[in-house]
Structure formats: C-alpha cells, structure tokens
Amino acid sequence: MVQPAQSPEPDRSPGPARSSEPARPSDVPADHVVVLFGATGDLARRKLLPGLFHLARAGLMPRRYRIVGSAPAAEALTDQEFRTHAQQAVAEFGRSRPEGPAWEAFAAGLSFGAADTGAAEPLMAAVREAETALGGTPRRLFHLAVPPVAFTSVIDLLGATGLAADGKVIVEKPFGTDLASARALNAAIHAVFDEARVFRIDHFLGKEAVDNVLALRFANGLFEPLWNRDHISHVQIDVPEHIDIQGRARFFEGTGTFRDMVVTHLFQLLGFIAMEPPVALEAGPLRDEQVKVFHSMRALDPAHVVRGQYGGYRDEQGVDPASDTETFVALRVAIDNWRWSGVPFQLRTGKALAEGRHMVTLGLREPVLRMFPLETRAAAEGRSNELVIDFDDPGSITARFLVKEPGPSMRLADGDMLFNYRTAFSAQNFLEGYEHLLLEAMRGNQSLFTRSDGVERLWEVAAPLLDAPPAVRPYAPGSWGPDGIDGLVAPYRWHLPDRRDATP
Ligand code: BG6
C-alpha cells in the first residue's frame, strides 16, 4: 500500500540576504486529508498542485497528509495517472523541480477518486483509504476548484454523502455575480458547512505584502498616526495587467473585469488598507474591521466609473462581436467613516494595458504653508509625499518625499526610502498567495479569507453599477486605458511610480 506522505526536511539553502524565518513546528498544520475537486483543471495544474508541493518542500505540510484528487467520472484518472499529472503540473508551473526524495514522498501521498452526483463511491473509498493510511483522526479539507456551475452540486454531494462531516471547505471565486446569487450561494454552502468552516479564497489576500500592510500600520509608530483623512489626501489601488484575456473568452464574457477583479481583489485590498485597528490579530476581529469598511463604503455611483474594452477584444474567439463586456474599470469609491470621509479611493485595473503592476499609493497632504519653490517632477504632477506599496510578489514599500538638492540655493528634489522584500530577506521562505492561503486553511485560520456578510455587502455596494453600467469605451492594447479616466481622479493623477520602486 502507498505510504502516507511524510514532510521532508525543509529546504534551508542559504539565501542572498537576511534570512527570513524558517518553518517552526507551530507553523505546521495538524494531519490532513486534502480533497481537490477539479484536480484535472487549470487552477489545480497552475497553482494548487505546485503550491502544495512547494509547501511540502518548505516543511509546511502536515507531518502526515494525503491529497485525494477528484473530478467527474468522465475525467477520472488512476492514482498513477494523477501522480503523473501532478508531476507535469509541478514541472511546468512549480518553483521546485518534481524530483528526488521530496517529490517521491509527495507523490506517494497522492490518490484519485472520481465523484458525480449520486455516484461518489470512488471518492468516498479514496478518502477512507487515505484516512486509514494516516491513522488517528486527520482533518478533512475540501478544495472546490470547480467552475461555478458545478459548485452547488459538489457542496450538495459533500452533504449527502456525509463526507463534509466536520471538514473545512475552500471556495474559489466568483462568490456570485450579484447580491441575489451571492445570497443563494452562501445559503447553499451554509446548508452543509457552517461559516467557521468556510474559507473563501481571494489570492490577493495571500500576498506577502498584504500581511505587511498590517505590520506596517500596526507595528510602527511611524505610519499609523498618518493613516487618516488629516494626512492622506487620496488613495490609489492600481492593478494594471499586461496580459489580455488569454483565450478565457467563455469565462470573461460572462464576468468582465469588474466582477473578476474589482468586487473581489481590489475591494478586499481596500478593506485592509482602510480598516480600523483590530482589537487583536485574529480572524474574528480582523474580519469584523474589514466588513465594517465595506459597510462604510458608499454605494457605487455609475457616474464615477469608467468601463473600457481593449481594441481587438471583440475579435477574440468566443467573444460576441457586439460584446459590452468590460476589460478595464477605473472608479472612485467613497468611504463614509470618521477616518476616511472626503478621501477618494481611486481604483483601476484592466487587461492588455501598458504594464502589469500591483500598486497601492497613499498620497499625503502638502504641509499647510508652502515655503519652497516646487520645481520637481512630482510637484509638477501635483504630487507631494507618497507612500507606495508594491504588491508584486514579494513586493516593496517606498516613501517618497522632497529633499534639498546639494548646492548653494534652496532647491528641492525628489527623494525616496525604499524597502524591498527581495533584497531585504532571502527568498527561501516566501510563499505565493495560494501557498500562503492553503497553509492558513489547513491551520484553520480564517483571517485572510472573506466572510459571507462581507461578500454580500460588496454586492450591495456594487448594485447601482450593475443595474446601470456606463457604456464601454475603447482603448488601445498597450495603453493605460480609455480617454477620460483622468477626469475621475482630478485634481490628482493616475500615478504609477517608475520601475525602480519595483522588485528587481
Ligand atoms: C484572477 C483573475 O483572479 O487574478 C485573472 O481571474 C487575473 O483575470 C488574476 O489575471 C491576477 O492575479 P495576479 O496575482 O497574477 O495579479
């Protein structure tokens, strides 16, 4: 019989800079059987299988674990085929090569069990076998990497077969397409899993830099006192993507950038940037504060939203030649609370843009009295001091300010202080978004997962836009989006700092 996978020794090869913290025994989750629905799909291939193997390499998988792949019987694999599938996925998309003892140990823990509604016996047998192999009482974690249409049938199957028992479930976006569908989805989930066992994944929240926003704000006396309307004039969350829809026409036509990126990733980031200090760094208080931000968000005004579509989108295979689906959104969001009243949050994201970046910029107000001639480029662009957080994995933080230029006259020049994760710490313990979140789900920590009431509130905020979306405006691929987006943010500007802020 195949032996349960045992975590190999963590990879502790020396890194280029200050060593970041290696895995500690307390980081390691309890024994688990992880069931991967959609095991033959794209997400499993690109992210989940490589991510789980990376966790194993890093010594962060449970001491004893098994991974059971599942899919409908029409796509069933044998255990051996699943191992080969996983090996190819890790070879193509993983950070460590699938070879040697580490791979052998990981592959030994992989098995497969097909499941369809009313015909889940192969999966049930595979789970039973995995649990027997592990011994003790391993936890069950179900990861639903399946298309939205299959979603409720998998949840129902887990309920009907009793597999759900006291297991946890990871749910992938989209969490509905509007308020009504989000409520229906949450009801379907809650019929089988109570909220304490539901892990809705937004992989942006797994990015290292998001945790670092918490550290930056709440571990330092330097920043938090400035983090409010008295000192910050505007906030930009800017996630341009250079890639186009990459052949995902079927998904994209029914979704669009607002649902794919804004109501999910960008709003979740906004929740972390804007939240009040939680009473503790624990899932309950953190998510309470995040949801409070969502409740303070004013319902979107379609007049403050620009939707765009890149030239050539309608020619993509599978796209309606008259499609009104947006591939770009820029919008202005107001937060009506004591901390942020009057401070615009300006959000932009889209496909086929000039660059791919993940940036949050906090613009600081000018000093009350302007004593210096402002001749710098930043000043000419209407910017003064800024704090720039780059979320590209692993990310950087830059404080921008004005300094005196050396010389006899009092002339100012742009200066900056840069913290760069890659040069400050060795890369060996960096986890990618998915890896981080898979680990937290195994550990049962919901801090970085979205809660049902938060999801529903965001659809409520989005409703006016979904009811009356402005027409899409064309933009050229490789540009920064449609004309007219500058008006949205006046008197400020869309600002992407130069590449030197970014991870080298
Ligand atoms: C996904 C979206 O959730 O996030 C994609 O469906 C998008 O359309 C991707 O490209 C962006 O993620 P990242 O981490 O590459 O910025």
PDB file of C-alpha atoms in Angstrom, residues 155-428:
ATOM      1  CA  ILE A 155     -21.432  21.072  -1.986  1.00  0.00           C
ATOM      2  CA  ASP A 156     -24.633  19.003  -2.082  1.00  0.00           C
ATOM      3  CA  LEU A 157     -22.611  15.867  -2.758  1.00  0.00           C
ATOM      4  CA  LEU A 158     -20.425  16.558   0.260  1.00  0.00           C
ATOM      5  CA  GLY A 159     -23.541  16.998   2.373  1.00  0.00           C
ATOM      6  CA  ALA A 160     -25.453  13.989   1.006  1.00  0.00           C
ATOM      7  CA  THR A 161     -22.547  11.546   1.337  1.00  0.00           C
ATOM      8  CA  GLY A 162     -21.640  12.719   4.822  1.00  0.00           C
ATOM      9  CA  LEU A 163     -18.112  13.452   3.595  1.00  0.00           C
ATOM     10  CA  ALA A 164     -18.491  17.050   4.779  1.00  0.00           C
ATOM     11  CA  ALA A 165     -18.744  15.776   8.387  1.00  0.00           C
ATOM     12  CA  ASP A 166     -16.739  18.328  10.395  1.00  0.00           C
ATOM     13  CA  GLY A 167     -14.379  19.085   7.481  1.00  0.00           C
ATOM     14  CA  LYS A 168     -13.447  22.506   6.111  1.00  0.00           C
ATOM     15  CA  VAL A 169     -14.121  23.787   2.624  1.00  0.00           C
ATOM     16  CA  ILE A 170     -12.122  26.148   0.408  1.00  0.00           C
ATOM     17  CA  VAL A 171     -14.286  28.014  -2.050  1.00  0.00           C
ATOM     18  CA  GLU A 172     -12.990  29.768  -5.147  1.00  0.00           C
ATOM     19  CA  LYS A 173     -14.379  32.999  -6.584  1.00  0.00           C
ATOM     20  CA  PRO A 174     -16.682  34.112  -8.106  1.00  0.00           C
ATOM     21  CA  PHE A 175     -18.794  34.309  -4.973  1.00  0.00           C
ATOM     22  CA  GLY A 176     -21.918  35.006  -7.009  1.00  0.00           C
ATOM     23  CA  THR A 177     -22.438  37.559  -9.723  1.00  0.00           C
ATOM     24  CA  ASP A 178     -24.744  39.902  -7.810  1.00  0.00           C
ATOM     25  CA  LEU A 179     -26.386  40.172  -4.403  1.00  0.00           C
ATOM     26  CA  ALA A 180     -29.139  37.627  -5.084  1.00  0.00           C
ATOM     27  CA  SER A 181     -26.782  34.965  -6.446  1.00  0.00           C
ATOM     28  CA  ALA A 182     -24.261  35.572  -3.646  1.00  0.00           C
ATOM     29  CA  ARG A 183     -27.016  35.068  -1.064  1.00  0.00           C
ATOM     30  CA  ALA A 184     -28.150  31.891  -2.790  1.00  0.00           C
ATOM     31  CA  LEU A 185     -24.588  30.594  -2.905  1.00  0.00           C
ATOM     32  CA  ASN A 186     -23.983  31.356   0.761  1.00  0.00           C
ATOM     33  CA  ALA A 187     -27.239  29.636   1.657  1.00  0.00           C
ATOM     34  CA  ALA A 188     -26.187  26.533  -0.305  1.00  0.00           C
ATOM     35  CA  ILE A 189     -22.824  26.491   1.462  1.00  0.00           C
ATOM     36  CA  HIS A 190     -24.310  27.085   4.900  1.00  0.00           C
ATOM     37  CA  ALA A 191     -26.740  24.206   4.412  1.00  0.00           C
ATOM     38  CA  VAL A 192     -23.690  21.920   4.618  1.00  0.00           C
ATOM     39  CA  PHE A 193     -20.832  23.900   6.223  1.00  0.00           C
ATOM     40  CA  ASP A 194     -21.215  26.479   8.975  1.00  0.00           C
ATOM     41  CA  GLU A 195     -19.314  29.723   8.331  1.00  0.00           C
ATOM     42  CA  ALA A 196     -16.499  28.785  10.726  1.00  0.00           C
ATOM     43  CA  ARG A 197     -15.513  26.007   8.300  1.00  0.00           C
ATOM     44  CA  VAL A 198     -15.720  28.050   5.085  1.00  0.00           C
ATOM     45  CA  PHE A 199     -12.582  29.507   3.515  1.00  0.00           C
ATOM     46  CA  ARG A 200     -13.404  31.786   0.559  1.00  0.00           C
ATOM     47  CA  ILE A 201     -10.164  32.320  -1.248  1.00  0.00           C
ATOM     48  CA  ASP A 202      -9.062  35.639  -2.677  1.00  0.00           C
ATOM     49  CA  HIS A 203      -5.474  35.006  -3.612  1.00  0.00           C
ATOM     50  CA  PHE A 204      -4.599  38.721  -3.366  1.00  0.00           C
ATOM     51  CA  LEU A 205      -5.037  38.430   0.389  1.00  0.00           C
ATOM     52  CA  GLY A 206      -2.400  35.711   0.430  1.00  0.00           C
ATOM     53  CA  LYS A 207       0.236  38.030  -0.979  1.00  0.00           C
ATOM     54  CA  GLU A 208       3.065  38.691   1.449  1.00  0.00           C
ATOM     55  CA  ALA A 209       2.657  42.442   1.131  1.00  0.00           C
ATOM     56  CA  VAL A 210      -0.927  42.330   2.426  1.00  0.00           C
ATOM     57  CA  ASP A 211       0.190  40.894   5.755  1.00  0.00           C
ATOM     58  CA  ASN A 212       2.875  43.513   5.615  1.00  0.00           C
ATOM     59  CA  VAL A 213       0.253  46.272   5.465  1.00  0.00           C
ATOM     60  CA  LEU A 214      -0.872  45.054   8.878  1.00  0.00           C
ATOM     61  CA  ALA A 215       2.718  45.065  10.108  1.00  0.00           C
ATOM     62  CA  LEU A 216       3.413  48.480   8.609  1.00  0.00           C
ATOM     63  CA  ARG A 217       0.311  50.046  10.115  1.00  0.00           C
ATOM     64  CA  PHE A 218       0.016  48.367  13.470  1.00  0.00           C
ATOM     65  CA  ALA A 219       3.603  47.544  14.451  1.00  0.00           C
ATOM     66  CA  ASN A 220       5.073  51.011  13.828  1.00  0.00           C
ATOM     67  CA  GLY A 221       4.578  54.360  15.466  1.00  0.00           C
ATOM     68  CA  LEU A 222       5.801  55.913  12.232  1.00  0.00           C
ATOM     69  CA  PHE A 223       2.874  55.276   9.911  1.00  0.00           C
ATOM     70  CA  GLU A 224      -0.404  54.688  11.716  1.00  0.00           C
ATOM     71  CA  PRO A 225      -0.665  58.274  13.042  1.00  0.00           C
ATOM     72  CA  LEU A 226      -0.648  59.442   9.410  1.00  0.00           C
ATOM     73  CA  TRP A 227      -3.149  56.860   8.193  1.00  0.00           C
ATOM     74  CA  ASN A 228      -6.263  59.037   8.063  1.00  0.00           C
ATOM     75  CA  ARG A 229      -8.015  61.938   6.361  1.00  0.00           C
ATOM     76  CA  ASP A 230      -5.984  64.555   8.226  1.00  0.00           C
ATOM     77  CA  HIS A 231      -2.818  63.477   6.440  1.00  0.00           C
ATOM     78  CA  ILE A 232      -3.838  61.439   3.418  1.00  0.00           C
ATOM     79  CA  SER A 233      -5.493  63.222   0.513  1.00  0.00           C
ATOM     80  CA  HIS A 234      -6.248  60.214  -1.712  1.00  0.00           C
ATOM     81  CA  VAL A 235      -5.567  56.507  -2.083  1.00  0.00           C
ATOM     82  CA  GLN A 236      -4.964  54.679  -5.327  1.00  0.00           C
ATOM     83  CA  ILE A 237      -5.228  50.938  -5.820  1.00  0.00           C
ATOM     84  CA  ASP A 238      -3.847  50.257  -9.243  1.00  0.00           C
ATOM     85  CA  VAL A 239      -3.578  46.781 -10.730  1.00  0.00           C
ATOM     86  CA  PRO A 240      -2.968  47.127 -14.459  1.00  0.00           C
ATOM     87  CA  GLU A 241      -2.367  43.829 -16.241  1.00  0.00           C
ATOM     88  CA  HIS A 242      -0.273  43.482 -19.347  1.00  0.00           C
ATOM     89  CA  ILE A 243      -1.865  40.167 -20.274  1.00  0.00           C
ATOM     90  CA  ASP A 244      -5.078  40.055 -22.294  1.00  0.00           C
ATOM     91  CA  ILE A 245      -7.832  37.542 -21.588  1.00  0.00           C
ATOM     92  CA  GLN A 246      -5.509  34.744 -22.733  1.00  0.00           C
ATOM     93  CA  GLY A 247      -8.171  32.734 -24.504  1.00  0.00           C
ATOM     94  CA  ARG A 248     -10.522  32.733 -21.477  1.00  0.00           C
ATOM     95  CA  ALA A 249     -13.375  34.167 -23.572  1.00  0.00           C
ATOM     96  CA  ARG A 250     -16.051  31.903 -22.152  1.00  0.00           C
ATOM     97  CA  PHE A 251     -15.259  32.878 -18.596  1.00  0.00           C
ATOM     98  CA  PHE A 252     -14.599  36.511 -19.339  1.00  0.00           C
ATOM     99  CA  GLU A 253     -17.658  37.253 -21.479  1.00  0.00           C
ATOM    100  CA  GLY A 254     -19.919  36.261 -18.615  1.00  0.00           C
ATOM    101  CA  THR A 255     -17.835  38.016 -15.979  1.00  0.00           C
ATOM    102  CA  GLY A 256     -15.944  41.143 -17.049  1.00  0.00           C
ATOM    103  CA  THR A 257     -13.237  42.977 -15.178  1.00  0.00           C
ATOM    104  CA  PHE A 258     -15.471  44.496 -12.508  1.00  0.00           C
ATOM    105  CA  ARG A 259     -16.666  41.096 -11.248  1.00  0.00           C
ATOM    106  CA  ASP A 260     -13.353  39.348 -11.912  1.00  0.00           C
ATOM    107  CA  MET A 261     -11.043  41.856 -10.260  1.00  0.00           C
ATOM    108  CA  VAL A 262     -12.757  44.773  -8.522  1.00  0.00           C
ATOM    109  CA  VAL A 263     -15.541  43.366  -6.393  1.00  0.00           C
ATOM    110  CA  THR A 264     -13.046  40.693  -5.376  1.00  0.00           C
ATOM    111  CA  HIS A 265      -9.344  41.520  -5.257  1.00  0.00           C
ATOM    112  CA  LEU A 266      -9.359  45.328  -5.266  1.00  0.00           C
ATOM    113  CA  PHE A 267     -12.159  45.714  -2.736  1.00  0.00           C
ATOM    114  CA  GLN A 268     -10.527  43.155  -0.452  1.00  0.00           C
ATOM    115  CA  LEU A 269      -7.286  45.120  -0.572  1.00  0.00           C
ATOM    116  CA  LEU A 270      -9.227  48.275   0.134  1.00  0.00           C
ATOM    117  CA  GLY A 271     -10.639  46.614   3.232  1.00  0.00           C
ATOM    118  CA  PHE A 272      -7.133  46.007   4.590  1.00  0.00           C
ATOM    119  CA  ILE A 273      -5.837  49.455   3.690  1.00  0.00           C
ATOM    120  CA  ALA A 274      -8.809  51.250   5.205  1.00  0.00           C
ATOM    121  CA  MET A 275      -9.632  49.159   8.295  1.00  0.00           C
ATOM    122  CA  GLU A 276      -9.536  50.404  11.864  1.00  0.00           C
ATOM    123  CA  PRO A 277      -7.022  48.747  14.187  1.00  0.00           C
ATOM    124  CA  PRO A 278      -8.472  45.348  15.132  1.00  0.00           C
ATOM    125  CA  VAL A 279      -8.554  44.539  18.845  1.00  0.00           C
ATOM    126  CA  ALA A 280      -6.319  41.520  18.094  1.00  0.00           C
ATOM    127  CA  LEU A 281      -4.639  39.996  15.083  1.00  0.00           C
ATOM    128  CA  GLU A 282      -7.127  37.193  14.932  1.00  0.00           C
ATOM    129  CA  ALA A 283      -9.649  36.158  12.330  1.00  0.00           C
ATOM    130  CA  GLY A 284     -12.704  37.428  14.207  1.00  0.00           C
ATOM    131  CA  PRO A 285     -11.560  40.999  14.943  1.00  0.00           C
ATOM    132  CA  LEU A 286      -9.701  41.359  11.624  1.00  0.00           C
ATOM    133  CA  ARG A 287     -12.680  40.344   9.570  1.00  0.00           C
ATOM    134  CA  ASP A 288     -15.018  42.448  11.701  1.00  0.00           C
ATOM    135  CA  GLU A 289     -12.935  45.521  10.881  1.00  0.00           C
ATOM    136  CA  GLN A 290     -12.755  44.656   7.217  1.00  0.00           C
ATOM    137  CA  VAL A 291     -16.503  44.169   6.963  1.00  0.00           C
ATOM    138  CA  LYS A 292     -17.038  47.480   8.785  1.00  0.00           C
ATOM    139  CA  VAL A 293     -15.114  49.178   5.976  1.00  0.00           C
ATOM    140  CA  PHE A 294     -17.406  47.528   3.432  1.00  0.00           C
ATOM    141  CA  HIS A 295     -20.404  48.828   5.359  1.00  0.00           C
ATOM    142  CA  SER A 296     -18.920  52.334   5.266  1.00  0.00           C
ATOM    143  CA  MET A 297     -18.441  52.230   1.509  1.00  0.00           C
ATOM    144  CA  ARG A 298     -20.930  54.381  -0.308  1.00  0.00           C
ATOM    145  CA  ALA A 299     -22.927  52.528  -2.978  1.00  0.00           C
ATOM    146  CA  LEU A 300     -21.124  52.976  -6.290  1.00  0.00           C
ATOM    147  CA  ASP A 301     -22.184  55.874  -8.449  1.00  0.00           C
ATOM    148  CA  PRO A 302     -22.034  54.820 -12.135  1.00  0.00           C
ATOM    149  CA  ALA A 303     -21.006  58.426 -12.933  1.00  0.00           C
ATOM    150  CA  HIS A 304     -17.776  57.706 -11.058  1.00  0.00           C
ATOM    151  CA  VAL A 305     -16.964  54.600 -13.068  1.00  0.00           C
ATOM    152  CA  VAL A 306     -15.298  54.244 -16.462  1.00  0.00           C
ATOM    153  CA  ARG A 307     -15.591  50.896 -18.204  1.00  0.00           C
ATOM    154  CA  GLY A 308     -13.250  50.141 -21.076  1.00  0.00           C
ATOM    155  CA  GLN A 309     -12.709  47.435 -23.656  1.00  0.00           C
ATOM    156  CA  TYR A 310      -9.460  46.879 -25.495  1.00  0.00           C
ATOM    157  CA  GLY A 311      -9.374  47.067 -29.270  1.00  0.00           C
ATOM    158  CA  GLY A 312      -9.473  43.568 -30.697  1.00  0.00           C
ATOM    159  CA  TYR A 313     -11.379  42.047 -27.742  1.00  0.00           C
ATOM    160  CA  ARG A 314     -14.479  41.536 -29.881  1.00  0.00           C
ATOM    161  CA  ASP A 315     -12.368  39.619 -32.409  1.00  0.00           C
ATOM    162  CA  GLU A 316     -11.205  37.088 -29.833  1.00  0.00           C
ATOM    163  CA  GLN A 317     -12.569  33.613 -30.421  1.00  0.00           C
ATOM    164  CA  GLY A 318     -15.718  33.057 -28.381  1.00  0.00           C
ATOM    165  CA  VAL A 319     -16.432  36.775 -27.824  1.00  0.00           C
ATOM    166  CA  ASP A 320     -19.691  38.280 -29.039  1.00  0.00           C
ATOM    167  CA  PRO A 321     -18.824  40.704 -31.901  1.00  0.00           C
ATOM    168  CA  ALA A 322     -21.107  43.274 -30.208  1.00  0.00           C
ATOM    169  CA  SER A 323     -19.899  42.482 -26.679  1.00  0.00           C
ATOM    170  CA  ASP A 324     -20.395  45.114 -23.995  1.00  0.00           C
ATOM    171  CA  THR A 325     -18.164  43.242 -21.504  1.00  0.00           C
ATOM    172  CA  GLU A 326     -15.539  45.475 -19.909  1.00  0.00           C
ATOM    173  CA  THR A 327     -11.873  44.500 -19.890  1.00  0.00           C
ATOM    174  CA  PHE A 328     -10.985  47.624 -17.910  1.00  0.00           C
ATOM    175  CA  VAL A 329     -12.502  49.523 -14.990  1.00  0.00           C
ATOM    176  CA  ALA A 330     -11.491  52.720 -13.265  1.00  0.00           C
ATOM    177  CA  LEU A 331     -13.632  54.010 -10.432  1.00  0.00           C
ATOM    178  CA  ARG A 332     -13.812  56.295  -7.465  1.00  0.00           C
ATOM    179  CA  VAL A 333     -15.070  54.969  -4.169  1.00  0.00           C
ATOM    180  CA  ALA A 334     -16.104  56.973  -1.114  1.00  0.00           C
ATOM    181  CA  ILE A 335     -15.818  55.671   2.424  1.00  0.00           C
ATOM    182  CA  ASP A 336     -18.153  57.395   4.815  1.00  0.00           C
ATOM    183  CA  ASN A 337     -16.484  56.983   8.152  1.00  0.00           C
ATOM    184  CA  TRP A 338     -14.524  59.178  10.557  1.00  0.00           C
ATOM    185  CA  ARG A 339     -11.135  58.066   9.270  1.00  0.00           C
ATOM    186  CA  TRP A 340     -11.698  58.449   5.543  1.00  0.00           C
ATOM    187  CA  SER A 341     -14.521  60.918   4.993  1.00  0.00           C
ATOM    188  CA  GLY A 342     -13.663  63.029   1.948  1.00  0.00           C
ATOM    189  CA  VAL A 343     -10.682  60.906   0.886  1.00  0.00           C
ATOM    190  CA  PRO A 344     -11.266  59.397  -2.571  1.00  0.00           C
ATOM    191  CA  PHE A 345     -10.191  55.806  -3.124  1.00  0.00           C
ATOM    192  CA  GLN A 346      -9.301  55.532  -6.794  1.00  0.00           C
ATOM    193  CA  LEU A 347      -9.200  52.058  -8.286  1.00  0.00           C
ATOM    194  CA  ARG A 348      -8.010  50.952 -11.700  1.00  0.00           C
ATOM    195  CA  THR A 349      -7.446  47.592 -13.320  1.00  0.00           C
ATOM    196  CA  GLY A 350      -7.679  46.135 -16.793  1.00  0.00           C
ATOM    197  CA  LYS A 351      -6.265  43.716 -19.303  1.00  0.00           C
ATOM    198  CA  ALA A 352      -3.883  44.455 -22.199  1.00  0.00           C
ATOM    199  CA  LEU A 353      -2.510  47.567 -20.516  1.00  0.00           C
ATOM    200  CA  ALA A 354       0.972  49.043 -20.817  1.00  0.00           C
ATOM    201  CA  GLU A 355       2.386  47.196 -17.797  1.00  0.00           C
ATOM    202  CA  GLY A 356       1.438  44.613 -15.214  1.00  0.00           C
ATOM    203  CA  ARG A 357       1.717  46.025 -11.676  1.00  0.00           C
ATOM    204  CA  HIS A 358       0.148  45.759  -8.228  1.00  0.00           C
ATOM    205  CA  MET A 359       0.341  49.136  -6.530  1.00  0.00           C
ATOM    206  CA  VAL A 360      -1.249  50.965  -3.647  1.00  0.00           C
ATOM    207  CA  THR A 361      -0.324  54.625  -3.347  1.00  0.00           C
ATOM    208  CA  LEU A 362      -1.269  56.800  -0.397  1.00  0.00           C
ATOM    209  CA  GLY A 363      -0.950  60.460  -1.318  1.00  0.00           C
ATOM    210  CA  LEU A 364      -0.086  62.655   1.666  1.00  0.00           C
ATOM    211  CA  ARG A 365      -1.347  66.175   2.012  1.00  0.00           C
ATOM    212  CA  GLU A 366       1.010  69.081   1.458  1.00  0.00           C
ATOM    213  CA  PRO A 367       2.197  70.992   4.517  1.00  0.00           C
ATOM    214  CA  VAL A 368      -0.082  73.895   5.322  1.00  0.00           C
ATOM    215  CA  LEU A 369       2.460  76.525   4.315  1.00  0.00           C
ATOM    216  CA  ARG A 370       4.375  76.185   1.067  1.00  0.00           C
ATOM    217  CA  MET A 371       7.769  77.822   1.736  1.00  0.00           C
ATOM    218  CA  PHE A 372       9.784  76.238  -1.032  1.00  0.00           C
ATOM    219  CA  PRO A 373       9.643  76.706  -4.774  1.00  0.00           C
ATOM    220  CA  LEU A 374       8.231  73.450  -6.080  1.00  0.00           C
ATOM    221  CA  GLU A 375      10.164  72.601  -9.180  1.00  0.00           C
ATOM    222  CA  THR A 376      10.379  68.841  -9.032  1.00  0.00           C
ATOM    223  CA  ARG A 377       8.717  66.440 -11.431  1.00  0.00           C
ATOM    224  CA  ALA A 378       6.494  65.093  -8.688  1.00  0.00           C
ATOM    225  CA  ALA A 379       5.404  68.590  -7.761  1.00  0.00           C
ATOM    226  CA  ALA A 380       4.698  69.394 -11.395  1.00  0.00           C
ATOM    227  CA  GLU A 381       2.483  66.317 -11.488  1.00  0.00           C
ATOM    228  CA  GLY A 382       0.582  67.546  -8.470  1.00  0.00           C
ATOM    229  CA  ARG A 383       2.132  65.040  -6.082  1.00  0.00           C
ATOM    230  CA  SER A 384       3.823  65.743  -2.800  1.00  0.00           C
ATOM    231  CA  ASN A 385       4.742  62.991  -0.360  1.00  0.00           C
ATOM    232  CA  GLU A 386       3.614  59.462  -1.060  1.00  0.00           C
ATOM    233  CA  LEU A 387       3.748  56.056   0.449  1.00  0.00           C
ATOM    234  CA  VAL A 388       3.836  53.459  -2.294  1.00  0.00           C
ATOM    235  CA  ILE A 389       3.205  49.781  -1.619  1.00  0.00           C
ATOM    236  CA  ASP A 390       4.064  47.425  -4.446  1.00  0.00           C
ATOM    237  CA  PHE A 391       2.237  44.100  -4.187  1.00  0.00           C
ATOM    238  CA  ASP A 392       4.167  42.324  -6.881  1.00  0.00           C
ATOM    239  CA  ASP A 393       5.371  39.159  -5.191  1.00  0.00           C
ATOM    240  CA  PRO A 394       7.221  39.635  -2.910  1.00  0.00           C
ATOM    241  CA  GLY A 395       6.868  43.432  -3.069  1.00  0.00           C
ATOM    242  CA  SER A 396       8.310  46.665  -1.770  1.00  0.00           C
ATOM    243  CA  ILE A 397       7.371  49.810   0.120  1.00  0.00           C
ATOM    244  CA  THR A 398       8.629  53.235  -0.862  1.00  0.00           C
ATOM    245  CA  ALA A 399       8.260  56.519   0.994  1.00  0.00           C
ATOM    246  CA  ARG A 400       8.635  59.460  -1.370  1.00  0.00           C
ATOM    247  CA  PHE A 401       9.496  62.878  -0.121  1.00  0.00           C
ATOM    248  CA  LEU A 402      11.306  66.063  -1.057  1.00  0.00           C
ATOM    249  CA  VAL A 403      14.927  66.741  -0.170  1.00  0.00           C
ATOM    250  CA  LYS A 404      17.256  69.668  -0.627  1.00  0.00           C
ATOM    251  CA  GLU A 405      19.372  69.406  -3.726  1.00  0.00           C
ATOM    252  CA  PRO A 406      23.075  69.900  -2.873  1.00  0.00           C
ATOM    253  CA  GLY A 407      24.282  73.350  -3.869  1.00  0.00           C
ATOM    254  CA  PRO A 408      24.136  76.964  -2.849  1.00  0.00           C
ATOM    255  CA  SER A 409      20.439  77.548  -3.381  1.00  0.00           C
ATOM    256  CA  MET A 410      17.462  76.060  -1.612  1.00  0.00           C
ATOM    257  CA  ARG A 411      16.163  73.851  -4.375  1.00  0.00           C
ATOM    258  CA  LEU A 412      14.145  70.719  -3.758  1.00  0.00           C
ATOM    259  CA  ALA A 413      14.471  67.369  -5.457  1.00  0.00           C
ATOM    260  CA  ASP A 414      12.607  64.072  -5.220  1.00  0.00           C
ATOM    261  CA  GLY A 415      13.944  61.582  -2.682  1.00  0.00           C
ATOM    262  CA  ASP A 416      12.799  58.190  -1.587  1.00  0.00           C
ATOM    263  CA  MET A 417      13.329  55.483   1.004  1.00  0.00           C
ATOM    264  CA  LEU A 418      12.860  52.014  -0.317  1.00  0.00           C
ATOM    265  CA  PHE A 419      12.208  48.760   1.489  1.00  0.00           C
ATOM    266  CA  ASN A 420      12.420  45.864  -0.917  1.00  0.00           C
ATOM    267  CA  TYR A 421      11.456  42.385   0.238  1.00  0.00           C
ATOM    268  CA  ARG A 422      13.676  40.633  -2.253  1.00  0.00           C
ATOM    269  CA  THR A 423      16.855  42.400  -1.255  1.00  0.00           C
ATOM    270  CA  ALA A 424      16.000  42.636   2.449  1.00  0.00           C
ATOM    271  CA  PHE A 425      15.226  38.967   3.029  1.00  0.00           C
ATOM    272  CA  SER A 426      16.275  35.738   1.442  1.00  0.00           C
ATOM    273  CA  ALA A 427      13.612  34.276  -0.796  1.00  0.00           C
ATOM    274  CA  GLN A 428      13.620  30.796   0.640  1.00  0.00           C
TER     275      GLN A 428
END
